[in-house]
N, C-alpha and C. Protein backbone atom coordinates (compact mmCIF):
# COMPACT_ATOMS: atom_id res chain seq x y z
N UNK A 1 21.76 6.13 0.12
CA UNK A 1 20.39 5.73 -0.15
C UNK A 1 19.69 6.89 -0.86
N UNK A 2 19.03 6.59 -1.98
CA UNK A 2 18.30 7.65 -2.67
C UNK A 2 17.19 8.22 -1.78
N UNK A 3 16.93 9.50 -1.94
CA UNK A 3 15.90 10.17 -1.15
C UNK A 3 14.54 9.49 -1.32
N UNK A 4 14.24 9.03 -2.53
CA UNK A 4 12.94 8.37 -2.76
C UNK A 4 12.81 7.13 -1.88
N UNK A 5 13.86 6.34 -1.76
CA UNK A 5 13.81 5.16 -0.90
C UNK A 5 13.66 5.56 0.56
N UNK A 6 14.34 6.60 0.97
CA UNK A 6 14.21 7.07 2.35
C UNK A 6 12.76 7.46 2.65
N UNK A 7 12.16 8.20 1.72
CA UNK A 7 10.77 8.61 1.90
C UNK A 7 9.84 7.39 1.98
N UNK A 8 10.10 6.41 1.15
CA UNK A 8 9.31 5.18 1.17
C UNK A 8 9.45 4.49 2.52
N UNK A 9 10.67 4.37 3.00
CA UNK A 9 10.94 3.67 4.26
C UNK A 9 10.33 4.37 5.48
N UNK A 10 10.04 5.66 5.37
CA UNK A 10 9.46 6.36 6.53
C UNK A 10 8.10 5.79 6.91
N UNK A 11 7.42 5.11 5.97
CA UNK A 11 6.11 4.55 6.30
C UNK A 11 6.20 3.42 7.32
N UNK A 12 7.33 2.76 7.42
CA UNK A 12 7.45 1.67 8.40
C UNK A 12 7.39 2.22 9.83
N UNK A 13 8.24 3.18 10.22
CA UNK A 13 8.08 3.71 11.57
C UNK A 13 6.77 4.47 11.77
N UNK A 14 6.26 5.10 10.71
CA UNK A 14 4.96 5.77 10.84
C UNK A 14 3.85 4.77 11.18
N UNK A 15 3.96 3.55 10.67
CA UNK A 15 3.00 2.52 11.03
C UNK A 15 3.04 2.22 12.52
N UNK A 16 4.25 2.13 13.07
CA UNK A 16 4.38 1.91 14.51
C UNK A 16 3.83 3.07 15.31
N UNK A 17 4.09 4.28 14.86
CA UNK A 17 3.57 5.46 15.55
C UNK A 17 2.04 5.46 15.50
N UNK A 18 1.49 5.05 14.35
CA UNK A 18 0.03 5.00 14.24
C UNK A 18 -0.55 4.05 15.27
N UNK A 19 0.05 2.87 15.44
CA UNK A 19 -0.45 1.90 16.42
C UNK A 19 -0.52 2.55 17.80
N UNK A 20 0.52 3.28 18.17
CA UNK A 20 0.58 3.92 19.49
C UNK A 20 -0.47 5.03 19.62
N UNK A 21 -0.72 5.75 18.52
CA UNK A 21 -1.60 6.92 18.58
C UNK A 21 -3.03 6.68 18.08
N UNK A 22 -3.36 5.47 17.71
CA UNK A 22 -4.66 5.20 17.09
C UNK A 22 -5.84 5.59 17.98
N UNK A 23 -5.67 5.58 19.30
CA UNK A 23 -6.76 5.96 20.20
C UNK A 23 -6.95 7.47 20.26
N UNK A 24 -6.00 8.22 19.69
CA UNK A 24 -6.10 9.69 19.66
C UNK A 24 -6.33 10.10 18.20
N UNK A 25 -7.59 10.26 17.81
CA UNK A 25 -7.92 10.46 16.40
C UNK A 25 -7.15 11.57 15.69
N UNK A 26 -7.01 12.72 16.30
CA UNK A 26 -6.32 13.82 15.61
C UNK A 26 -4.85 13.47 15.38
N UNK A 27 -4.20 12.94 16.40
CA UNK A 27 -2.79 12.55 16.25
C UNK A 27 -2.65 11.44 15.21
N UNK A 28 -3.57 10.47 15.22
CA UNK A 28 -3.52 9.39 14.24
C UNK A 28 -3.74 9.92 12.82
N UNK A 29 -4.62 10.91 12.68
CA UNK A 29 -4.84 11.52 11.35
C UNK A 29 -3.58 12.24 10.86
N UNK A 30 -2.84 12.86 11.77
CA UNK A 30 -1.58 13.52 11.39
C UNK A 30 -0.59 12.48 10.88
N UNK A 31 -0.51 11.35 11.56
CA UNK A 31 0.39 10.27 11.11
C UNK A 31 -0.07 9.75 9.75
N UNK A 32 -1.36 9.57 9.58
CA UNK A 32 -1.90 9.11 8.30
C UNK A 32 -1.56 10.10 7.19
N UNK A 33 -1.70 11.39 7.47
CA UNK A 33 -1.36 12.42 6.48
C UNK A 33 0.13 12.39 6.14
N UNK A 34 0.97 12.19 7.15
CA UNK A 34 2.42 12.12 6.91
C UNK A 34 2.75 10.93 6.02
N UNK A 35 2.10 9.80 6.28
CA UNK A 35 2.33 8.62 5.45
C UNK A 35 1.84 8.85 4.02
N UNK A 36 0.69 9.48 3.88
CA UNK A 36 0.18 9.80 2.55
C UNK A 36 1.12 10.73 1.80
N UNK A 37 1.65 11.71 2.51
CA UNK A 37 2.60 12.63 1.90
C UNK A 37 3.86 11.89 1.46
N UNK A 38 4.36 10.99 2.29
CA UNK A 38 5.57 10.24 1.92
C UNK A 38 5.29 9.37 0.70
N UNK A 39 4.06 8.85 0.59
CA UNK A 39 3.71 8.00 -0.55
C UNK A 39 3.67 8.81 -1.84
N UNK A 40 3.17 10.03 -1.76
CA UNK A 40 3.14 10.89 -2.94
C UNK A 40 4.55 11.36 -3.31
N UNK A 41 5.28 11.80 -2.29
CA UNK A 41 6.60 12.37 -2.54
C UNK A 41 7.63 11.35 -3.04
N UNK A 42 7.57 10.10 -2.56
CA UNK A 42 8.60 9.15 -2.98
C UNK A 42 8.58 8.93 -4.49
N UNK A 43 7.39 8.80 -5.05
CA UNK A 43 7.30 8.64 -6.50
C UNK A 43 7.72 9.89 -7.25
N UNK A 44 7.31 11.03 -6.74
CA UNK A 44 7.66 12.30 -7.38
C UNK A 44 9.19 12.48 -7.38
N UNK A 45 9.80 12.24 -6.22
CA UNK A 45 11.26 12.39 -6.11
C UNK A 45 11.96 11.37 -7.01
N UNK A 46 11.49 10.14 -7.04
CA UNK A 46 12.12 9.11 -7.88
C UNK A 46 12.09 9.52 -9.35
N UNK A 47 10.96 10.04 -9.80
CA UNK A 47 10.88 10.47 -11.21
C UNK A 47 11.83 11.64 -11.49
N UNK A 48 11.96 12.57 -10.55
CA UNK A 48 12.86 13.72 -10.73
C UNK A 48 14.32 13.27 -10.71
N UNK A 49 14.65 12.35 -9.81
CA UNK A 49 16.03 11.87 -9.73
C UNK A 49 16.41 11.11 -11.01
N UNK A 50 15.49 10.30 -11.50
CA UNK A 50 15.75 9.54 -12.72
C UNK A 50 15.93 10.50 -13.89
N UNK A 51 15.07 11.53 -13.96
CA UNK A 51 15.15 12.52 -15.03
C UNK A 51 16.41 13.35 -14.96
N UNK A 52 16.96 13.50 -13.76
CA UNK A 52 18.19 14.28 -13.59
C UNK A 52 19.43 13.43 -13.79
N UNK A 53 19.26 12.17 -14.16
CA UNK A 53 20.41 11.31 -14.42
C UNK A 53 21.04 10.70 -13.18
N UNK A 54 20.31 10.67 -12.08
CA UNK A 54 20.82 10.06 -10.85
C UNK A 54 21.02 8.57 -11.11
N UNK A 55 22.25 8.10 -10.97
CA UNK A 55 22.59 6.71 -11.27
C UNK A 55 22.28 5.75 -10.12
N UNK A 56 22.00 6.29 -8.92
CA UNK A 56 21.73 5.41 -7.79
C UNK A 56 20.43 4.64 -8.05
N UNK A 57 20.45 3.35 -7.79
CA UNK A 57 19.24 2.56 -8.06
C UNK A 57 18.13 2.87 -7.05
N UNK A 58 16.95 3.12 -7.56
CA UNK A 58 15.76 3.31 -6.73
C UNK A 58 15.05 1.97 -6.66
N UNK A 59 14.71 1.56 -5.48
CA UNK A 59 14.10 0.25 -5.27
C UNK A 59 12.58 0.34 -5.18
N UNK A 60 11.99 1.38 -5.71
CA UNK A 60 10.57 1.63 -5.56
C UNK A 60 9.66 0.55 -6.12
N UNK A 61 10.13 -0.19 -7.13
CA UNK A 61 9.26 -1.20 -7.74
C UNK A 61 8.88 -2.29 -6.74
N UNK A 62 9.72 -2.60 -5.78
CA UNK A 62 9.37 -3.59 -4.76
C UNK A 62 9.28 -2.99 -3.36
N UNK A 63 10.08 -1.94 -3.10
CA UNK A 63 10.12 -1.36 -1.76
C UNK A 63 8.83 -0.61 -1.43
N UNK A 64 8.30 0.13 -2.39
CA UNK A 64 7.09 0.91 -2.15
C UNK A 64 5.90 0.01 -1.80
N UNK A 65 5.61 -1.04 -2.59
CA UNK A 65 4.49 -1.90 -2.20
C UNK A 65 4.72 -2.60 -0.85
N UNK A 66 5.96 -2.97 -0.57
CA UNK A 66 6.26 -3.62 0.71
C UNK A 66 5.98 -2.67 1.87
N UNK A 67 6.47 -1.45 1.77
CA UNK A 67 6.25 -0.47 2.85
C UNK A 67 4.77 -0.11 2.97
N UNK A 68 4.07 -0.05 1.84
CA UNK A 68 2.62 0.20 1.88
C UNK A 68 1.91 -0.90 2.67
N UNK A 69 2.27 -2.15 2.40
CA UNK A 69 1.63 -3.27 3.09
C UNK A 69 1.95 -3.27 4.58
N UNK A 70 3.20 -3.00 4.92
CA UNK A 70 3.58 -2.95 6.33
C UNK A 70 2.85 -1.82 7.05
N UNK A 71 2.78 -0.66 6.39
CA UNK A 71 2.09 0.47 6.99
C UNK A 71 0.61 0.16 7.19
N UNK A 72 -0.05 -0.31 6.13
CA UNK A 72 -1.49 -0.58 6.24
C UNK A 72 -1.77 -1.70 7.25
N UNK A 73 -0.90 -2.69 7.32
CA UNK A 73 -1.07 -3.73 8.33
C UNK A 73 -1.00 -3.15 9.73
N UNK A 74 -0.03 -2.28 9.97
CA UNK A 74 0.10 -1.63 11.28
C UNK A 74 -1.12 -0.76 11.57
N UNK A 75 -1.61 -0.06 10.57
CA UNK A 75 -2.79 0.79 10.74
C UNK A 75 -3.99 -0.06 11.15
N UNK A 76 -4.17 -1.20 10.51
CA UNK A 76 -5.31 -2.07 10.85
C UNK A 76 -5.17 -2.60 12.27
N UNK A 77 -3.95 -2.95 12.67
CA UNK A 77 -3.72 -3.40 14.06
C UNK A 77 -4.06 -2.26 15.02
N UNK A 78 -3.58 -1.06 14.72
CA UNK A 78 -3.86 0.09 15.58
C UNK A 78 -5.35 0.37 15.69
N UNK A 79 -6.04 0.34 14.56
CA UNK A 79 -7.49 0.57 14.58
C UNK A 79 -8.19 -0.49 15.41
N UNK A 80 -7.79 -1.73 15.24
CA UNK A 80 -8.44 -2.81 15.98
C UNK A 80 -8.20 -2.66 17.48
N UNK A 81 -6.97 -2.42 17.87
CA UNK A 81 -6.65 -2.30 19.29
C UNK A 81 -7.34 -1.11 19.94
N UNK A 82 -7.42 -0.01 19.22
CA UNK A 82 -7.97 1.22 19.81
C UNK A 82 -9.48 1.33 19.71
N UNK A 83 -10.07 0.79 18.64
CA UNK A 83 -11.49 1.05 18.38
C UNK A 83 -12.34 -0.20 18.25
N UNK A 84 -11.73 -1.35 18.11
CA UNK A 84 -12.42 -2.64 18.01
C UNK A 84 -13.54 -2.70 16.95
N UNK A 85 -13.29 -2.22 15.74
CA UNK A 85 -14.31 -2.40 14.70
C UNK A 85 -14.36 -3.88 14.32
N UNK A 86 -15.44 -4.33 13.70
CA UNK A 86 -15.48 -5.72 13.24
C UNK A 86 -14.29 -6.01 12.31
N UNK A 87 -13.65 -7.14 12.54
CA UNK A 87 -12.46 -7.49 11.76
C UNK A 87 -12.74 -7.54 10.27
N UNK A 88 -13.95 -7.92 9.88
CA UNK A 88 -14.28 -7.99 8.45
C UNK A 88 -14.11 -6.65 7.77
N UNK A 89 -14.43 -5.54 8.45
CA UNK A 89 -14.25 -4.22 7.85
C UNK A 89 -12.77 -3.94 7.62
N UNK A 90 -11.96 -4.34 8.57
CA UNK A 90 -10.52 -4.12 8.42
C UNK A 90 -9.96 -4.99 7.29
N UNK A 91 -10.42 -6.23 7.22
CA UNK A 91 -9.96 -7.12 6.14
C UNK A 91 -10.40 -6.61 4.78
N UNK A 92 -11.63 -6.09 4.70
CA UNK A 92 -12.07 -5.50 3.43
C UNK A 92 -11.19 -4.31 3.04
N UNK A 93 -10.82 -3.52 4.03
CA UNK A 93 -10.00 -2.33 3.76
C UNK A 93 -8.66 -2.72 3.15
N UNK A 94 -8.07 -3.81 3.62
CA UNK A 94 -6.75 -4.20 3.12
C UNK A 94 -6.83 -5.41 2.18
N UNK A 95 -7.98 -5.60 1.56
CA UNK A 95 -8.14 -6.75 0.67
C UNK A 95 -7.15 -6.71 -0.49
N UNK A 96 -6.81 -5.53 -0.99
CA UNK A 96 -5.80 -5.47 -2.07
C UNK A 96 -4.50 -6.09 -1.61
N UNK A 97 -4.05 -5.71 -0.41
CA UNK A 97 -2.79 -6.23 0.10
C UNK A 97 -2.86 -7.75 0.26
N UNK A 98 -3.98 -8.23 0.77
CA UNK A 98 -4.14 -9.67 0.96
C UNK A 98 -4.17 -10.40 -0.38
N UNK A 99 -4.89 -9.83 -1.36
CA UNK A 99 -4.94 -10.45 -2.69
C UNK A 99 -3.58 -10.40 -3.39
N UNK A 100 -2.86 -9.30 -3.22
CA UNK A 100 -1.52 -9.22 -3.82
C UNK A 100 -0.59 -10.25 -3.21
N UNK A 101 -0.66 -10.42 -1.91
CA UNK A 101 0.19 -11.42 -1.26
C UNK A 101 -0.16 -12.82 -1.76
N UNK A 102 -1.44 -13.11 -1.91
CA UNK A 102 -1.86 -14.41 -2.42
C UNK A 102 -1.39 -14.60 -3.86
N UNK A 103 -1.54 -13.56 -4.69
CA UNK A 103 -1.11 -13.69 -6.08
C UNK A 103 0.41 -13.82 -6.18
N UNK A 104 1.12 -13.15 -5.30
CA UNK A 104 2.58 -13.29 -5.29
C UNK A 104 2.98 -14.70 -4.88
N UNK A 105 2.26 -15.30 -3.93
CA UNK A 105 2.55 -16.68 -3.52
C UNK A 105 2.35 -17.63 -4.70
N UNK A 106 1.27 -17.43 -5.47
CA UNK A 106 1.04 -18.25 -6.65
C UNK A 106 2.15 -18.03 -7.66
N UNK A 107 2.51 -16.79 -7.87
CA UNK A 107 3.58 -16.44 -8.80
C UNK A 107 4.88 -17.17 -8.44
N UNK A 108 5.21 -17.17 -7.16
CA UNK A 108 6.44 -17.83 -6.71
C UNK A 108 6.33 -19.35 -6.77
N UNK A 109 5.12 -19.89 -6.63
CA UNK A 109 4.93 -21.34 -6.59
C UNK A 109 4.86 -21.98 -7.98
N UNK A 110 4.52 -21.20 -9.00
CA UNK A 110 4.36 -21.76 -10.35
C UNK A 110 5.62 -21.45 -11.15
N UNK A 111 6.41 -22.48 -11.48
CA UNK A 111 7.69 -22.24 -12.17
C UNK A 111 7.56 -21.43 -13.46
N UNK A 112 6.53 -21.68 -14.24
CA UNK A 112 6.37 -20.95 -15.52
C UNK A 112 6.21 -19.45 -15.28
N UNK A 113 5.51 -19.08 -14.22
CA UNK A 113 5.29 -17.67 -13.93
C UNK A 113 6.56 -16.99 -13.45
N UNK A 114 7.42 -17.73 -12.78
CA UNK A 114 8.64 -17.12 -12.24
C UNK A 114 9.59 -16.64 -13.34
N UNK A 115 9.37 -17.10 -14.57
CA UNK A 115 10.25 -16.67 -15.66
C UNK A 115 9.92 -15.27 -16.18
N UNK A 116 8.79 -14.72 -15.78
CA UNK A 116 8.43 -13.37 -16.21
C UNK A 116 8.44 -12.44 -15.00
N UNK A 117 8.62 -11.17 -15.26
CA UNK A 117 8.69 -10.18 -14.18
C UNK A 117 7.28 -9.82 -13.73
N UNK A 118 7.05 -9.91 -12.45
CA UNK A 118 5.76 -9.55 -11.87
C UNK A 118 5.70 -8.03 -11.78
N UNK A 119 4.73 -7.42 -12.40
CA UNK A 119 4.67 -5.97 -12.53
C UNK A 119 3.67 -5.37 -11.55
N UNK A 120 4.19 -4.85 -10.44
CA UNK A 120 3.34 -4.16 -9.47
C UNK A 120 3.47 -2.65 -9.60
N UNK A 121 3.90 -2.18 -10.76
CA UNK A 121 4.02 -0.74 -10.91
C UNK A 121 2.65 -0.08 -10.76
N UNK A 122 2.69 1.15 -10.33
CA UNK A 122 1.47 1.87 -9.99
C UNK A 122 0.53 1.98 -11.19
N UNK A 123 -0.76 1.93 -10.88
CA UNK A 123 -1.78 2.20 -11.89
C UNK A 123 -2.88 3.02 -11.21
N UNK A 124 -3.76 3.57 -12.01
CA UNK A 124 -4.79 4.47 -11.47
C UNK A 124 -5.68 3.77 -10.44
N UNK A 125 -6.01 2.51 -10.68
CA UNK A 125 -6.86 1.79 -9.73
C UNK A 125 -6.13 1.54 -8.41
N UNK A 126 -4.84 1.27 -8.50
CA UNK A 126 -4.05 1.09 -7.28
C UNK A 126 -3.99 2.37 -6.47
N UNK A 127 -3.82 3.49 -7.15
CA UNK A 127 -3.79 4.79 -6.46
C UNK A 127 -5.16 5.10 -5.85
N UNK A 128 -6.22 4.80 -6.60
CA UNK A 128 -7.57 5.02 -6.08
C UNK A 128 -7.82 4.13 -4.86
N UNK A 129 -7.29 2.91 -4.88
CA UNK A 129 -7.44 2.02 -3.73
C UNK A 129 -6.74 2.59 -2.51
N UNK A 130 -5.53 3.10 -2.71
CA UNK A 130 -4.79 3.70 -1.60
C UNK A 130 -5.57 4.87 -1.01
N UNK A 131 -6.12 5.71 -1.86
CA UNK A 131 -6.91 6.85 -1.38
C UNK A 131 -8.13 6.33 -0.60
N UNK A 132 -8.79 5.32 -1.13
CA UNK A 132 -9.96 4.75 -0.44
C UNK A 132 -9.55 4.17 0.91
N UNK A 133 -8.40 3.51 0.97
CA UNK A 133 -7.92 2.95 2.24
C UNK A 133 -7.65 4.06 3.26
N UNK A 134 -7.05 5.14 2.82
CA UNK A 134 -6.75 6.24 3.73
C UNK A 134 -8.05 6.91 4.19
N UNK A 135 -9.01 7.06 3.28
CA UNK A 135 -10.30 7.63 3.67
C UNK A 135 -11.04 6.70 4.63
N UNK A 136 -10.94 5.41 4.39
CA UNK A 136 -11.57 4.43 5.29
C UNK A 136 -10.95 4.53 6.68
N UNK A 137 -9.64 4.61 6.73
CA UNK A 137 -8.94 4.73 8.01
C UNK A 137 -9.38 6.00 8.73
N UNK A 138 -9.44 7.10 8.01
CA UNK A 138 -9.88 8.36 8.62
C UNK A 138 -11.31 8.22 9.15
N UNK A 139 -12.16 7.54 8.40
CA UNK A 139 -13.54 7.34 8.85
C UNK A 139 -13.58 6.50 10.12
N UNK A 140 -12.78 5.45 10.19
CA UNK A 140 -12.73 4.65 11.42
C UNK A 140 -12.37 5.52 12.62
N UNK A 141 -11.52 6.53 12.38
CA UNK A 141 -11.07 7.39 13.46
C UNK A 141 -12.10 8.43 13.87
N UNK A 142 -12.79 9.03 12.91
CA UNK A 142 -13.64 10.18 13.24
C UNK A 142 -15.12 10.02 12.87
N UNK A 143 -15.45 9.11 11.98
CA UNK A 143 -16.84 8.94 11.55
C UNK A 143 -17.09 7.46 11.27
N UNK A 144 -17.08 6.62 12.31
CA UNK A 144 -17.17 5.17 12.12
C UNK A 144 -18.40 4.69 11.35
N UNK A 145 -19.47 5.45 11.36
CA UNK A 145 -20.69 5.01 10.67
C UNK A 145 -20.49 4.88 9.16
N UNK A 146 -19.60 5.67 8.57
CA UNK A 146 -19.38 5.58 7.13
C UNK A 146 -18.24 4.64 6.76
N UNK A 147 -17.52 4.15 7.76
CA UNK A 147 -16.37 3.28 7.49
C UNK A 147 -16.73 2.00 6.74
N UNK A 148 -17.84 1.31 7.05
CA UNK A 148 -18.14 0.08 6.31
C UNK A 148 -18.31 0.30 4.81
N UNK A 149 -18.98 1.37 4.42
CA UNK A 149 -19.16 1.64 2.99
C UNK A 149 -17.81 1.94 2.34
N UNK A 150 -16.96 2.68 3.03
CA UNK A 150 -15.64 2.98 2.48
C UNK A 150 -14.77 1.72 2.45
N UNK A 151 -14.91 0.85 3.44
CA UNK A 151 -14.15 -0.41 3.44
C UNK A 151 -14.57 -1.26 2.24
N UNK A 152 -15.86 -1.29 1.94
CA UNK A 152 -16.34 -2.03 0.77
C UNK A 152 -15.80 -1.42 -0.51
N UNK A 153 -15.75 -0.10 -0.57
CA UNK A 153 -15.18 0.58 -1.73
C UNK A 153 -13.71 0.22 -1.89
N UNK A 154 -12.97 0.21 -0.79
CA UNK A 154 -11.56 -0.19 -0.82
C UNK A 154 -11.41 -1.61 -1.36
N UNK A 155 -12.32 -2.50 -0.93
CA UNK A 155 -12.25 -3.89 -1.37
C UNK A 155 -12.50 -4.03 -2.86
N UNK A 156 -13.52 -3.33 -3.35
CA UNK A 156 -13.83 -3.41 -4.79
C UNK A 156 -12.68 -2.85 -5.62
N UNK A 157 -12.24 -1.66 -5.26
CA UNK A 157 -11.12 -1.06 -6.00
C UNK A 157 -9.88 -1.93 -5.92
N UNK A 158 -9.60 -2.46 -4.74
CA UNK A 158 -8.43 -3.31 -4.55
C UNK A 158 -8.50 -4.58 -5.37
N UNK A 159 -9.69 -5.19 -5.42
CA UNK A 159 -9.85 -6.40 -6.21
C UNK A 159 -9.63 -6.14 -7.69
N UNK A 160 -10.15 -5.03 -8.18
CA UNK A 160 -9.96 -4.70 -9.60
C UNK A 160 -8.50 -4.35 -9.87
N UNK A 161 -7.85 -3.64 -8.95
CA UNK A 161 -6.43 -3.31 -9.13
C UNK A 161 -5.59 -4.57 -9.21
N UNK A 162 -5.85 -5.54 -8.35
CA UNK A 162 -5.10 -6.80 -8.39
C UNK A 162 -5.40 -7.54 -9.69
N UNK A 163 -6.64 -7.49 -10.17
CA UNK A 163 -6.97 -8.11 -11.45
C UNK A 163 -6.13 -7.49 -12.57
N UNK A 164 -5.90 -6.18 -12.50
CA UNK A 164 -5.04 -5.52 -13.50
C UNK A 164 -3.62 -6.05 -13.41
N UNK A 165 -3.09 -6.19 -12.18
CA UNK A 165 -1.74 -6.74 -12.01
C UNK A 165 -1.65 -8.15 -12.59
N UNK A 166 -2.66 -8.96 -12.32
CA UNK A 166 -2.66 -10.33 -12.83
C UNK A 166 -2.78 -10.35 -14.34
N UNK A 167 -3.60 -9.46 -14.89
CA UNK A 167 -3.74 -9.37 -16.35
C UNK A 167 -2.41 -8.98 -16.99
N UNK A 168 -1.66 -8.09 -16.33
CA UNK A 168 -0.34 -7.72 -16.85
C UNK A 168 0.55 -8.96 -16.91
N UNK A 169 0.51 -9.75 -15.85
CA UNK A 169 1.33 -10.96 -15.80
C UNK A 169 0.87 -11.95 -16.87
N UNK A 170 -0.44 -12.09 -17.03
CA UNK A 170 -0.96 -12.99 -18.04
C UNK A 170 -0.51 -12.57 -19.43
N UNK A 171 -0.51 -11.27 -19.68
CA UNK A 171 -0.06 -10.76 -20.98
C UNK A 171 1.41 -11.07 -21.21
N UNK A 172 2.22 -10.96 -20.18
CA UNK A 172 3.64 -11.26 -20.31
C UNK A 172 3.87 -12.76 -20.46
N UNK A 173 3.10 -13.56 -19.73
CA UNK A 173 3.30 -15.00 -19.75
C UNK A 173 2.95 -15.58 -21.13
N UNK A 174 2.04 -14.92 -21.86
CA UNK A 174 1.65 -15.42 -23.17
C UNK A 174 2.66 -15.12 -24.25
N UNK A 175 3.59 -14.24 -23.97
CA UNK A 175 4.57 -13.85 -25.00
C UNK A 175 5.70 -14.85 -25.09
């Protein structure tokens, strides 16, 4: 297994650890930081391995978004169980993931769309959304009063990021 895939997969158990530690803000922040580090490093390692001629296939195009969604889902469960914020704030925080899942369902349901490759490759808005989600999570843990504004920011960035993904698909579908 390529190192980049291993780093990506670490977010799945980190999500479980977060659920267990969500009531302990400092420990939960350490888990969040470890997940953020794995998210940064997996892409960096994948680019270095590809540049070095590593022939092993990296599954980052689908594995990274999947692990991100599983991790963020676990984080939202942990936050809810430990701190009981209004569910709407949590849903706003992960609105990108929810919108991506909905758009993927449409993609799979429409035969014409299935003929083109769905491009979830990283973009600046997606990265900004991830940062906003991590900041929102940190706020839920240590400064809940600012969490709603950050959750709204995550939702706006996430919605625009998904619009970019859909626009990419629309551009491909027209060709």
